[in-house]
Tab-separated table of C-alpha atoms in Angstrom:
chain	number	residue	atom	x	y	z
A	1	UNK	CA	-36.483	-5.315	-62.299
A	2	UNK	CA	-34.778	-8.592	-61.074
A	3	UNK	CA	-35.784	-11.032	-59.177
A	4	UNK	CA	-34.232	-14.282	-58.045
A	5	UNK	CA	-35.422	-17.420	-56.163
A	6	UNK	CA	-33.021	-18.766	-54.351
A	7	UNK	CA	-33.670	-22.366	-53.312
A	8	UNK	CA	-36.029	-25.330	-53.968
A	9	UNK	CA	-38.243	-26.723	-51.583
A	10	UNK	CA	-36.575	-29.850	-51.452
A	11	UNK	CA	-34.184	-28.390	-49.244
A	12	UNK	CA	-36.975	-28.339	-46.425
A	13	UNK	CA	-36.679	-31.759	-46.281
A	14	UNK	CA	-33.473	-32.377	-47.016
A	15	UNK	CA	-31.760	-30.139	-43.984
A	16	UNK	CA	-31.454	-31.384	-40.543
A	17	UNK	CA	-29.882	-28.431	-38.352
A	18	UNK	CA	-30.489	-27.977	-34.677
A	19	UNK	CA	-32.069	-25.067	-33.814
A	20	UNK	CA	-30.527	-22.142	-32.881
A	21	UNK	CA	-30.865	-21.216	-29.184
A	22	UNK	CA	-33.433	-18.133	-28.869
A	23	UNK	CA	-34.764	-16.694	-25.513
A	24	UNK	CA	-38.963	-17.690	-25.159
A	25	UNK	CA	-40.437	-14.587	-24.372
A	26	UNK	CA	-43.920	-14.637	-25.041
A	27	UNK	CA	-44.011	-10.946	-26.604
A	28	UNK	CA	-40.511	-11.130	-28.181
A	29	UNK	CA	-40.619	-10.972	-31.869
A	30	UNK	CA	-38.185	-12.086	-34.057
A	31	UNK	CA	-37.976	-10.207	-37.362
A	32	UNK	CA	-36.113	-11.676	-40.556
A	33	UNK	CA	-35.397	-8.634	-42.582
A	34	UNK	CA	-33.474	-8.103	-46.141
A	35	UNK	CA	-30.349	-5.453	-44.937
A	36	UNK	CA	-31.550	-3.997	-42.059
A	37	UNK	CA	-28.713	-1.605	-41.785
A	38	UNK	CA	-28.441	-0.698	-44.831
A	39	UNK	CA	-29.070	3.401	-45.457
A	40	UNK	CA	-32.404	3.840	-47.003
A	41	UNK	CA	-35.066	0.858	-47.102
A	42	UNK	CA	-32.918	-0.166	-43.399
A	43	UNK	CA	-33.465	3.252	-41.751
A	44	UNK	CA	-37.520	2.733	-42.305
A	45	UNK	CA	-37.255	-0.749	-41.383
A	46	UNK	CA	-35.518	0.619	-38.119
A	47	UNK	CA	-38.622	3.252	-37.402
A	48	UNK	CA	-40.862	0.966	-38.290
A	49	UNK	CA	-39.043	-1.285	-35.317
A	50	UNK	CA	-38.996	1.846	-33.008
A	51	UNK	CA	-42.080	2.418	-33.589
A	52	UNK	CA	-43.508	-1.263	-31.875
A	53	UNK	CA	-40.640	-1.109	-29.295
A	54	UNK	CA	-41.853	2.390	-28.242
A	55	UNK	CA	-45.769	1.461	-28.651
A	56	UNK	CA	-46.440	-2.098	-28.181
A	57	UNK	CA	-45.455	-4.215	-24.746
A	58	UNK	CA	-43.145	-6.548	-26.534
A	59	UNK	CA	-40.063	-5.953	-28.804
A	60	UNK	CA	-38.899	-6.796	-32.109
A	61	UNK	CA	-35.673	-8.363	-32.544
A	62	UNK	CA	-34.229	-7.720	-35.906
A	63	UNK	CA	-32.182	-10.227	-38.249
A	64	UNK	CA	-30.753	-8.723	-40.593
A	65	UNK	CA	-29.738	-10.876	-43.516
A	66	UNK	CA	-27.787	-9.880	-47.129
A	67	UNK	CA	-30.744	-9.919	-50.191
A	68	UNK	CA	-28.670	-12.185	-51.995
A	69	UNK	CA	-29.001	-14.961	-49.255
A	70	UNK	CA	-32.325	-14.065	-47.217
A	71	UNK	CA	-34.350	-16.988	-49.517
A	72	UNK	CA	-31.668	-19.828	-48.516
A	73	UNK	CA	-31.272	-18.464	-45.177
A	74	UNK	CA	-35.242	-18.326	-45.024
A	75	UNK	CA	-35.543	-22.303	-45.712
A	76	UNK	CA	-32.600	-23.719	-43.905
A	77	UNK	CA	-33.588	-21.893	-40.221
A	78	UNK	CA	-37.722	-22.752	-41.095
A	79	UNK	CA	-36.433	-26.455	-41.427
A	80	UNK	CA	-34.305	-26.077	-38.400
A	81	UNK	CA	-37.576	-24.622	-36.548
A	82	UNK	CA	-35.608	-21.491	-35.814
A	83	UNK	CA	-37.460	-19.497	-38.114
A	84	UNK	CA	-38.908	-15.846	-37.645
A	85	UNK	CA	-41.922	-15.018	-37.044
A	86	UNK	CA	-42.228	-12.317	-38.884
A	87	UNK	CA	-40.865	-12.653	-42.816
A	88	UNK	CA	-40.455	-10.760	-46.053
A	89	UNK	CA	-41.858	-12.732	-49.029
A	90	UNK	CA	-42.981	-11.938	-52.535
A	91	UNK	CA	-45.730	-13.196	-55.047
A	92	UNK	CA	-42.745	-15.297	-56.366
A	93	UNK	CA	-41.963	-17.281	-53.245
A	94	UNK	CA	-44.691	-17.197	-51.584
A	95	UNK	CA	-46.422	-20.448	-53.024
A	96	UNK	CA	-43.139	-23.076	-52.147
A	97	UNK	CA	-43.558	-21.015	-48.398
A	98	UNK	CA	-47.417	-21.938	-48.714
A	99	UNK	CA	-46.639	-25.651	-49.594
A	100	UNK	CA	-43.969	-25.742	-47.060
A	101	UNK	CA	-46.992	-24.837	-44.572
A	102	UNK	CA	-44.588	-22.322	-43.070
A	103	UNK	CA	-46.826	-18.503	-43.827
A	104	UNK	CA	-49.459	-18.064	-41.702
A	105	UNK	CA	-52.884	-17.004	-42.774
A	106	UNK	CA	-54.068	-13.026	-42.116
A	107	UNK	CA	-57.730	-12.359	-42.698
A	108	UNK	CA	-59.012	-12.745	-39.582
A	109	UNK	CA	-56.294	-10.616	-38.594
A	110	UNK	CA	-56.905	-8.006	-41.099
A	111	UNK	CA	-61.084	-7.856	-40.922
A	112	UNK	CA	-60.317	-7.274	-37.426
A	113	UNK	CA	-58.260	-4.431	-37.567
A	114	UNK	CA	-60.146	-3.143	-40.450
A	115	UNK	CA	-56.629	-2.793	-42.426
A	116	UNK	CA	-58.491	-3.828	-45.513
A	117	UNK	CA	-59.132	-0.608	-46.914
A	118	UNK	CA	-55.576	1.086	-45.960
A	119	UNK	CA	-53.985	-0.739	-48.797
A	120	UNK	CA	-54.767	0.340	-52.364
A	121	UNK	CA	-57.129	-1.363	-54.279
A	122	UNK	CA	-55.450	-4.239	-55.916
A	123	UNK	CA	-52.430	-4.415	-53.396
A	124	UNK	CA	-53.603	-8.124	-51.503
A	125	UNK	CA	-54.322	-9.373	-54.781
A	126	UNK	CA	-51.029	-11.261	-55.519
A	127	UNK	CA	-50.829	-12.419	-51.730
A	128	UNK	CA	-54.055	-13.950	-51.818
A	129	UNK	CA	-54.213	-17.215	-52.557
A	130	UNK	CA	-57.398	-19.891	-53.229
A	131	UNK	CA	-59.512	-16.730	-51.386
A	132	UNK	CA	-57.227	-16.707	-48.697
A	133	UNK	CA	-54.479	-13.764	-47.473
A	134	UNK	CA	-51.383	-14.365	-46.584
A	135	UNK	CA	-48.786	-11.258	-46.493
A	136	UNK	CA	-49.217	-7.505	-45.772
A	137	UNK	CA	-48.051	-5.593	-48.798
A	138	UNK	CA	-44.930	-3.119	-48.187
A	139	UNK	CA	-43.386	-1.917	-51.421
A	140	UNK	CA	-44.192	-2.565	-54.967
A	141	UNK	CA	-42.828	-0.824	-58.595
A	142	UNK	CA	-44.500	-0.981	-61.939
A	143	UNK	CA	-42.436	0.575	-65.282
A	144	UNK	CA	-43.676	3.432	-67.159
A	145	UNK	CA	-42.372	5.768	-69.875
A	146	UNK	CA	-39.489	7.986	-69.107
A	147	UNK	CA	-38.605	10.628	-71.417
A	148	UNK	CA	-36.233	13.328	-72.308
A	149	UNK	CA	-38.431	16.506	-73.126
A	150	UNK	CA	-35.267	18.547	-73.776
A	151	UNK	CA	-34.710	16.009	-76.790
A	152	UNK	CA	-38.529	16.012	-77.645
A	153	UNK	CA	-38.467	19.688	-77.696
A	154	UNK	CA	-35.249	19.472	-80.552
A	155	UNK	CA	-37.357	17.205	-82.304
A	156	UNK	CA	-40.415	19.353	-82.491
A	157	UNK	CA	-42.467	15.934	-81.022
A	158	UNK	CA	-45.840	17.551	-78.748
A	159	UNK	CA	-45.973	15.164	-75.491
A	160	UNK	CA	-44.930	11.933	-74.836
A	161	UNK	CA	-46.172	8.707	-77.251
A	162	UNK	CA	-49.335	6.879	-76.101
A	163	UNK	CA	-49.598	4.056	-78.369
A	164	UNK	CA	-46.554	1.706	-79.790
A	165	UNK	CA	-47.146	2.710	-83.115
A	166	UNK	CA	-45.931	6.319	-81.572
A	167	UNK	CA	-43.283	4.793	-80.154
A	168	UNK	CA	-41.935	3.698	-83.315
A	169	UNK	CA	-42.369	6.907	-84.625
A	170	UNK	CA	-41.320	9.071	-81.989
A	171	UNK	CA	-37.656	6.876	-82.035
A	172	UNK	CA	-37.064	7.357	-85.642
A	173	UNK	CA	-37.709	11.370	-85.332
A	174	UNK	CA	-35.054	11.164	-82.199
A	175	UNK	CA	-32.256	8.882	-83.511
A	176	UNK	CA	-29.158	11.012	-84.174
A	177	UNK	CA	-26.483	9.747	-86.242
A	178	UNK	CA	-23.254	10.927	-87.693
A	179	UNK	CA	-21.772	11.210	-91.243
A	180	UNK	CA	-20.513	8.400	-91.133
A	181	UNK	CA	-24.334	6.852	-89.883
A	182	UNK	CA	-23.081	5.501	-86.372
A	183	UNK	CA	-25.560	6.483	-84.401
A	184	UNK	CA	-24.852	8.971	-81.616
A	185	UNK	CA	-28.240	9.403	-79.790
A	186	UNK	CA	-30.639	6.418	-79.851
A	187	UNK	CA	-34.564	7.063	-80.084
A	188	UNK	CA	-35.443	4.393	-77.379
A	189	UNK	CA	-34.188	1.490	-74.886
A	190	UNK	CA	-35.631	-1.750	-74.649
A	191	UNK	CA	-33.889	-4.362	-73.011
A	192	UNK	CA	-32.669	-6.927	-75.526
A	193	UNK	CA	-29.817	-8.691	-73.933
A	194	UNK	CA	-29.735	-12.345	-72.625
A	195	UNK	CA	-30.723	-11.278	-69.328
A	196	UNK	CA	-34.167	-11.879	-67.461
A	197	UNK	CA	-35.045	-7.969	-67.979
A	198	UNK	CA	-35.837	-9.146	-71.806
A	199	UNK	CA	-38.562	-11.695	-70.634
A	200	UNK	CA	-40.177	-8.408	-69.227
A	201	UNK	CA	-39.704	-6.356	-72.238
A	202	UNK	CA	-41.540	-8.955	-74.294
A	203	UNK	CA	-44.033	-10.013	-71.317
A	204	UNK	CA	-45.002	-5.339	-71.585
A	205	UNK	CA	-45.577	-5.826	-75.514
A	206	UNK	CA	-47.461	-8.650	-75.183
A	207	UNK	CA	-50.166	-7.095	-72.570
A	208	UNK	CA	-50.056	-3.683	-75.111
A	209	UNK	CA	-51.379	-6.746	-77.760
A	210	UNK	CA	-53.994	-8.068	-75.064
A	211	UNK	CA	-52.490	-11.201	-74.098
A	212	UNK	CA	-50.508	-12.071	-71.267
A	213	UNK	CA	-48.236	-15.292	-71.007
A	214	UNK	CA	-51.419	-17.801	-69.758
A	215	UNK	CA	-54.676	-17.600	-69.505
A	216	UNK	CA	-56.470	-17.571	-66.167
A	217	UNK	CA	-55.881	-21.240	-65.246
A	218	UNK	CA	-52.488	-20.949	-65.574
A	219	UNK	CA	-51.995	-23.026	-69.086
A	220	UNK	CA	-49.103	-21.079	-71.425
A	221	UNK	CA	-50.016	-18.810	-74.059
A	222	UNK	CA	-46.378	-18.085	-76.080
A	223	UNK	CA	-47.442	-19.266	-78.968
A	224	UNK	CA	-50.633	-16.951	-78.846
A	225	UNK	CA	-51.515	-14.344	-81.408
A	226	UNK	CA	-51.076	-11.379	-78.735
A	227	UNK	CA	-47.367	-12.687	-77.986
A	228	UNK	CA	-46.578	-13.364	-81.808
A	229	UNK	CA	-47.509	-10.100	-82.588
A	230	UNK	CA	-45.485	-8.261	-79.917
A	231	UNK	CA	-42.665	-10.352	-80.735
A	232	UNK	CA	-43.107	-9.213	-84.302
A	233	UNK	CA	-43.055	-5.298	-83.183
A	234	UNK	CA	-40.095	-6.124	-81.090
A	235	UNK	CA	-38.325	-7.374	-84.173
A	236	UNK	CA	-39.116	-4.396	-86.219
A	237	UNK	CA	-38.167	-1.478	-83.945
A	238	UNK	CA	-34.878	-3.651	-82.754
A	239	UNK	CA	-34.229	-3.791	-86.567
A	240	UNK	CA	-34.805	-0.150	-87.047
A	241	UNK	CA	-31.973	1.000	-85.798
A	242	UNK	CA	-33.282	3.023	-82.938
A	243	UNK	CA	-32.993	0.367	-79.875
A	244	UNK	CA	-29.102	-0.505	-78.862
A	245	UNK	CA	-28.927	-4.241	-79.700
A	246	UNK	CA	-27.822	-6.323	-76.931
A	247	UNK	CA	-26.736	-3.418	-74.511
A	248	UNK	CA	-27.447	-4.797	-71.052
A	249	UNK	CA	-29.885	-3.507	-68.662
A	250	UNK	CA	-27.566	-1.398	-66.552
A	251	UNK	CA	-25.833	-0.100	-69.438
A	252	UNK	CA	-29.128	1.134	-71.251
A	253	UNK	CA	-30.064	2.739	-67.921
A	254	UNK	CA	-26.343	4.566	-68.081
A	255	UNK	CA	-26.944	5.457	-71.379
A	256	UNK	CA	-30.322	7.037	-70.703
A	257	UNK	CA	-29.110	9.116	-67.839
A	258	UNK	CA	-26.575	10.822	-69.416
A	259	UNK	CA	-28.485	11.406	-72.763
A	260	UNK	CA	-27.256	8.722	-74.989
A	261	UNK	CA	-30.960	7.709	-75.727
A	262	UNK	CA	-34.265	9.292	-75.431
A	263	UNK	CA	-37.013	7.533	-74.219
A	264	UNK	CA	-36.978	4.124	-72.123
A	265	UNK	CA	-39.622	1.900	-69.952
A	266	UNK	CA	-38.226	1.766	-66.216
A	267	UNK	CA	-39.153	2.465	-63.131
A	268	UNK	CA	-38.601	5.343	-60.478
A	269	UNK	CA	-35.517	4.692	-59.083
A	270	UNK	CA	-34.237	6.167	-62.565
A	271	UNK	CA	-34.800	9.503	-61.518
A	272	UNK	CA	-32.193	9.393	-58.396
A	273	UNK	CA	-29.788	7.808	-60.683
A	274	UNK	CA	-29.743	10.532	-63.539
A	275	UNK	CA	-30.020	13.506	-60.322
A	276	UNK	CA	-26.750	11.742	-59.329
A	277	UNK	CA	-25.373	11.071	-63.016
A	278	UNK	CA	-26.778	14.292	-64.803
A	279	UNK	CA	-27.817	16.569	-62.337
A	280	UNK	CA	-27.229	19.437	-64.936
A	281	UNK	CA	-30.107	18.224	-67.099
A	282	UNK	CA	-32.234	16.288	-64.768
A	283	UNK	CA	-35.444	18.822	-65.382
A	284	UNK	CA	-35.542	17.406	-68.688
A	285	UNK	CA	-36.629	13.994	-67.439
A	286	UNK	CA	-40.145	13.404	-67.394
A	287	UNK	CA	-42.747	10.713	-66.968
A	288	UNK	CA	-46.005	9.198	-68.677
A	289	UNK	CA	-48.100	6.259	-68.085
A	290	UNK	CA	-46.995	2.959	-70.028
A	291	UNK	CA	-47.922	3.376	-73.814
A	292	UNK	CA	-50.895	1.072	-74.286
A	293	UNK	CA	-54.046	-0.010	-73.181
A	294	UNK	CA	-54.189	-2.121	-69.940
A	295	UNK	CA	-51.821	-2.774	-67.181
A	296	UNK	CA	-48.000	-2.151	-66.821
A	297	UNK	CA	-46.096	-4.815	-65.369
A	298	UNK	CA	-44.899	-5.113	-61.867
A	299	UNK	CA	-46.896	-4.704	-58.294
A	300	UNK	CA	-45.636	-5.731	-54.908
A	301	UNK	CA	-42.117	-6.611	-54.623
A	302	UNK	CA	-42.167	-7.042	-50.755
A	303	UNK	CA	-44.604	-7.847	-47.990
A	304	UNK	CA	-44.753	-9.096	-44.257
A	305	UNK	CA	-46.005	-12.549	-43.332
A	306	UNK	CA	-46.218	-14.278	-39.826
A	307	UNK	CA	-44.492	-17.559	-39.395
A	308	UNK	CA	-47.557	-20.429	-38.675
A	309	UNK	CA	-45.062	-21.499	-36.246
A	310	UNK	CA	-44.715	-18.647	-34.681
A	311	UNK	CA	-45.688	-18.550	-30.651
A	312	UNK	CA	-46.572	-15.031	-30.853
A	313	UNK	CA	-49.008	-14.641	-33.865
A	314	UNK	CA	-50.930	-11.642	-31.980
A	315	UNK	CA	-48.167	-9.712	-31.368
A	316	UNK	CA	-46.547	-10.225	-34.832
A	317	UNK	CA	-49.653	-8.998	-36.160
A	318	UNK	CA	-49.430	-5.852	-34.458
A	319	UNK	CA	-46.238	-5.424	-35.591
A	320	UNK	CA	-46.618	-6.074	-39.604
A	321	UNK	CA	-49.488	-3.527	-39.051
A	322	UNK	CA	-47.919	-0.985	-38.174
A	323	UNK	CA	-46.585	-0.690	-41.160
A	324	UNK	CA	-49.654	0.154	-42.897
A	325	UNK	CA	-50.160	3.240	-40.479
A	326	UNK	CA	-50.548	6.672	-41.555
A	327	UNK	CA	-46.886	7.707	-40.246
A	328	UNK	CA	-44.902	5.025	-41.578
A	329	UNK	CA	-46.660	4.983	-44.607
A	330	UNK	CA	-45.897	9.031	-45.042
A	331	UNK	CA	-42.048	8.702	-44.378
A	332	UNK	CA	-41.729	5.366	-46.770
A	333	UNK	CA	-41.163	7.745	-49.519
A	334	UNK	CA	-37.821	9.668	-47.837
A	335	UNK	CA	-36.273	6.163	-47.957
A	336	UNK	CA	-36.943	4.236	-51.140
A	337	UNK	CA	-37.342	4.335	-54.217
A	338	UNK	CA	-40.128	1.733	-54.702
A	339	UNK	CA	-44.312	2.724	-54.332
A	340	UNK	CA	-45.853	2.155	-50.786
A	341	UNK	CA	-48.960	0.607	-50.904
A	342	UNK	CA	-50.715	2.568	-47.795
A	343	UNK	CA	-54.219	4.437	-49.077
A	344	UNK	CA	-52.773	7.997	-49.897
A	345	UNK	CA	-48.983	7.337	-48.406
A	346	UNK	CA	-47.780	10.248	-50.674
A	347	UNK	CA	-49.086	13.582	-49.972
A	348	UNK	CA	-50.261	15.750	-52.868
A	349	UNK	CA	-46.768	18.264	-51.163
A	350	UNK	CA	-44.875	14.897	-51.862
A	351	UNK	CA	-46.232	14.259	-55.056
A	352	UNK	CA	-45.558	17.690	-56.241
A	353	UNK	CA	-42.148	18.173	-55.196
A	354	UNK	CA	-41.606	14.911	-57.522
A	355	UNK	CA	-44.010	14.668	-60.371
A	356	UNK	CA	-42.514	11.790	-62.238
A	357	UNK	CA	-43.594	9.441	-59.340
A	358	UNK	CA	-47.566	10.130	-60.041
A	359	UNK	CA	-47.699	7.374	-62.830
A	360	UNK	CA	-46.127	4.944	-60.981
A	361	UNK	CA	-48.403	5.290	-57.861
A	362	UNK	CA	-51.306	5.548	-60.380
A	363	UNK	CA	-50.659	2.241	-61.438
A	364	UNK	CA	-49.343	0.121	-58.416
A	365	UNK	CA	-52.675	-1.931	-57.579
A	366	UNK	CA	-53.434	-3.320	-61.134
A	367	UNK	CA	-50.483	-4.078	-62.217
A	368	UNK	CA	-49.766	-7.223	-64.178
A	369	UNK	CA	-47.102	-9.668	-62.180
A	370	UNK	CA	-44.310	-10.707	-63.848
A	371	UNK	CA	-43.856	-14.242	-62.971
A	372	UNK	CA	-46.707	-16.506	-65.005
A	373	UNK	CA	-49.584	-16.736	-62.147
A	374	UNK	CA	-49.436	-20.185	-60.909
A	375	UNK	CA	-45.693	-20.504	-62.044
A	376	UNK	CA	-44.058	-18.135	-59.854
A	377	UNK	CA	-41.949	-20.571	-57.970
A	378	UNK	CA	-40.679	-21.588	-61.287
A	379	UNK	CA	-39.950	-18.072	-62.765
A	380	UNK	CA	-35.826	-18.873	-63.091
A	381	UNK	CA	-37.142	-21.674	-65.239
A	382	UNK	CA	-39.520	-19.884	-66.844
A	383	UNK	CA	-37.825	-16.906	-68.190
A	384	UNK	CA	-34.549	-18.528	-69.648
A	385	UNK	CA	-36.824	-20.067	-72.621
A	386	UNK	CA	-38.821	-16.939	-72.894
A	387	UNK	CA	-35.622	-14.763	-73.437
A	388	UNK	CA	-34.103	-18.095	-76.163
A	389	UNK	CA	-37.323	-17.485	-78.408
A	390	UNK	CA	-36.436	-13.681	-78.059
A	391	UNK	CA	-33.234	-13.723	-79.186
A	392	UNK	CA	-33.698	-16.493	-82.093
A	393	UNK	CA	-35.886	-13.604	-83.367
A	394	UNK	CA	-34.515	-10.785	-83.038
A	395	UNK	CA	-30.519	-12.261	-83.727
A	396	UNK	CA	-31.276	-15.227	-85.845
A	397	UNK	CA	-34.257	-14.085	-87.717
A	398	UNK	CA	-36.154	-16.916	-87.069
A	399	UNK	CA	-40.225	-15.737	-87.443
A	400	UNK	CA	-41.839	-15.052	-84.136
A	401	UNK	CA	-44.590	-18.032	-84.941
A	402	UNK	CA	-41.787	-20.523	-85.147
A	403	UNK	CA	-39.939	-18.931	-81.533
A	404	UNK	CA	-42.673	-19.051	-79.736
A	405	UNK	CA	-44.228	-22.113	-80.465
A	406	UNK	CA	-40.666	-23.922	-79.357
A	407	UNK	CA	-40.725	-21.807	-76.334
A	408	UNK	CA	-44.176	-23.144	-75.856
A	409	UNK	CA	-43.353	-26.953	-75.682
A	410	UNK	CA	-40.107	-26.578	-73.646
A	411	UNK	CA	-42.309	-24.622	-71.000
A	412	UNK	CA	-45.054	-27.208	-71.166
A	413	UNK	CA	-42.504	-30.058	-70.973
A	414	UNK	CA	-40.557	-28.638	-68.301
A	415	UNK	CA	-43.404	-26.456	-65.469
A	416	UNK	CA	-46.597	-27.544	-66.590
């Protein structure tokens, strides 16, 4: 559910590093890649990489790079001009790579190989830019209701909630407590902590009110009706009782696992952690699409681009597409936990032998994006005075009105 950004764009400017020495080799492709040996998302990068080596006349030359500098690492060797040509980005950086001039553009690539229609409706959306494409989509998530049906069952609740009003009342039927009243199993997690997760949590409540955090040219909407009013329910159920107040994200997820609450909004890797975790009870979990009308949040969390300084934009191409074919696209599921975005990438035998991942690929190509459209570069701006109106709210009971506007002028004085 996190994301960072790394560095600013300044630092394009601002480095001066030779560049490294590579061999020319005019079907030699370098590949900048988030962990490449890493078990899991690695070992599909590596057949994906197989794949062109055994295929293709060239051959890809992985770099492997740690997630937690790939961004930096990204900037200082595309200022050095000893950049990749073929990248990972994200909705969130790919506008400062776009200013930077340094992504290449892909639909004359992708009428050509008729790729289009392999991706899931929705999927280019958030790498499409002014009309234009830039990035192949890989891997997306959205969140959806996950709930315990062994704990519904005790309750006597029929089914999972489908409206927020349910929600409400399904948590106060499956909040446990003591004698003394300390509560031993809570009814639902929502993330509540100072933490970027809790811009989410109120950006999901806001979309279930039909708002969003701008309108569609990018102006902010916090002090909206939509966002006062899911700030509002977000008061009242964290006030109920039946929420953990200020438990942090990877706690509540613990907690979930191992039965300490009974309901929660997440996404798929969940269900690996509780097999691990609570393997005894782990055919209790179950799934549902999001509680409310409209999108979930989320979509594509990775994608390949080409480098527009890359000397081999034809055979890059070919690589990054390969990707998108039928047998890559079939395996990406035995190695992680995230949605592929391929046209019917999990079978109906792969979708059956686990069920809870059907509302998360039902909902992968509309999802809303997290980062404000047309802020996204300025998300780790963004969501610190999103989460301060939060939490004068919910801890300081200041109204939602009063929050929201403040959060309003501090993100209209400081990204607008």
């Amino acid at each position: 559910m996190k994301f960072r950004i790394k560095a600013p764009l300044a630092i394009l400017a601002a480095l001066a590093i030779a560049p490294l020495s590579l061999v020319s080799n005019a079907q030699e492709i370098d590949f900048m890649v988030v962990d490449y040996d890493a078990p899991g998302m690695g070992d599909w990068w590596k057949l994906l990489v197989e794949k062109y080596n055994t295929e293709a006349e060239g051959t890809v030359v992985p770099r492997s790079v740690s997630a937690g500098h790939y961004y930096e690492q990204l900037l200082i060797q595309a200022a050095s001009g000893a950049g990749p040509d073929v990248l990972t980005v994200n909705p969130n950086n790919l506008g400062e790579l776009l200013a930077a001039g340094y992504v290449l553009p892909l639909d004359s690539f992708i009428e050509q190989s008729d790729l289009r229609d392999a991706i899931v409706p929705g999927g280019w959306d958030s790498l499409t830019v002014d009309g234009t494409t830039y990035a192949l989509p890989i891997t997306g998530r959205t969140l959806q209701l996950i709930y315990n049906s062994c704990h519904f069952e005790e309750a006597g609740l029929d089914g999972p909630p489908t409206s927020l009003d349910e929600i409400m009342e399904y948590a106060e039927a499956l909040t446990q407590t003591d004698e003394s009243g300390r509560v031993t199993r809570y009814g639902m997690n929502l993330v509540n902590a100072n933490e970027d997760p809790t811009y989410e949590t109120l950006l999901m409540l806001t979309l279930a009110h039909g708002g969003s955090f701008s309108d569609e040219d990018g102006n902010f909407t916090l002090d909206s009706q939509p966002a006062i009013d899911a700030l509002t329910y977000f008061k009242a159920i964290y006030d109920s009782g039946v929420v953990p107040q200020g438990m942090s994200e990877t706690d509540l997820r613990a907690l979930f696992a191992t039965g300490g609450s009974s309901m929660t909004i997440d996404g798929q890797w969940q269900f690996p952690f509780i097999e691990q975790n609570n393997p005894e009870n782990f055919d209790c979990y179950q799934t549902a699409g999001h509680p409310w009308d409209g999108p979930a949040t989320g979509g594509v969390n990775m994608a390949l681009a080409i480098s527009a300084d890359s000397d081999n934009p034809e055979a890059a191409w070919e690589f990054i597409s390969m990707a998108a074919s039928d047998d890559l696209q079939s395996q990406f599921s035995d190695y992680s936990p995230y949605i592929p975005y391929g046209v019917n990438a999990l079978s109906d035998e792969q979708l059956a032998a686990r069920p809870y991942l059907i509302p998360y690929v039902e909902s992968s190509g509309s999802a809303h994006p997290i980062a404000i459209p047309g802020h996204a570069d300025q998300f780790n701006e963004i969501w610190p005075i999103v989460v301060d109106a939060v939490l004068l709210t919910l801890r300081d009971n200041v109204p939602p009105e009063e929050a929201l506007a403040i959060a309003q002028q501090q993100l209209e004085d400081c990204c607008s």
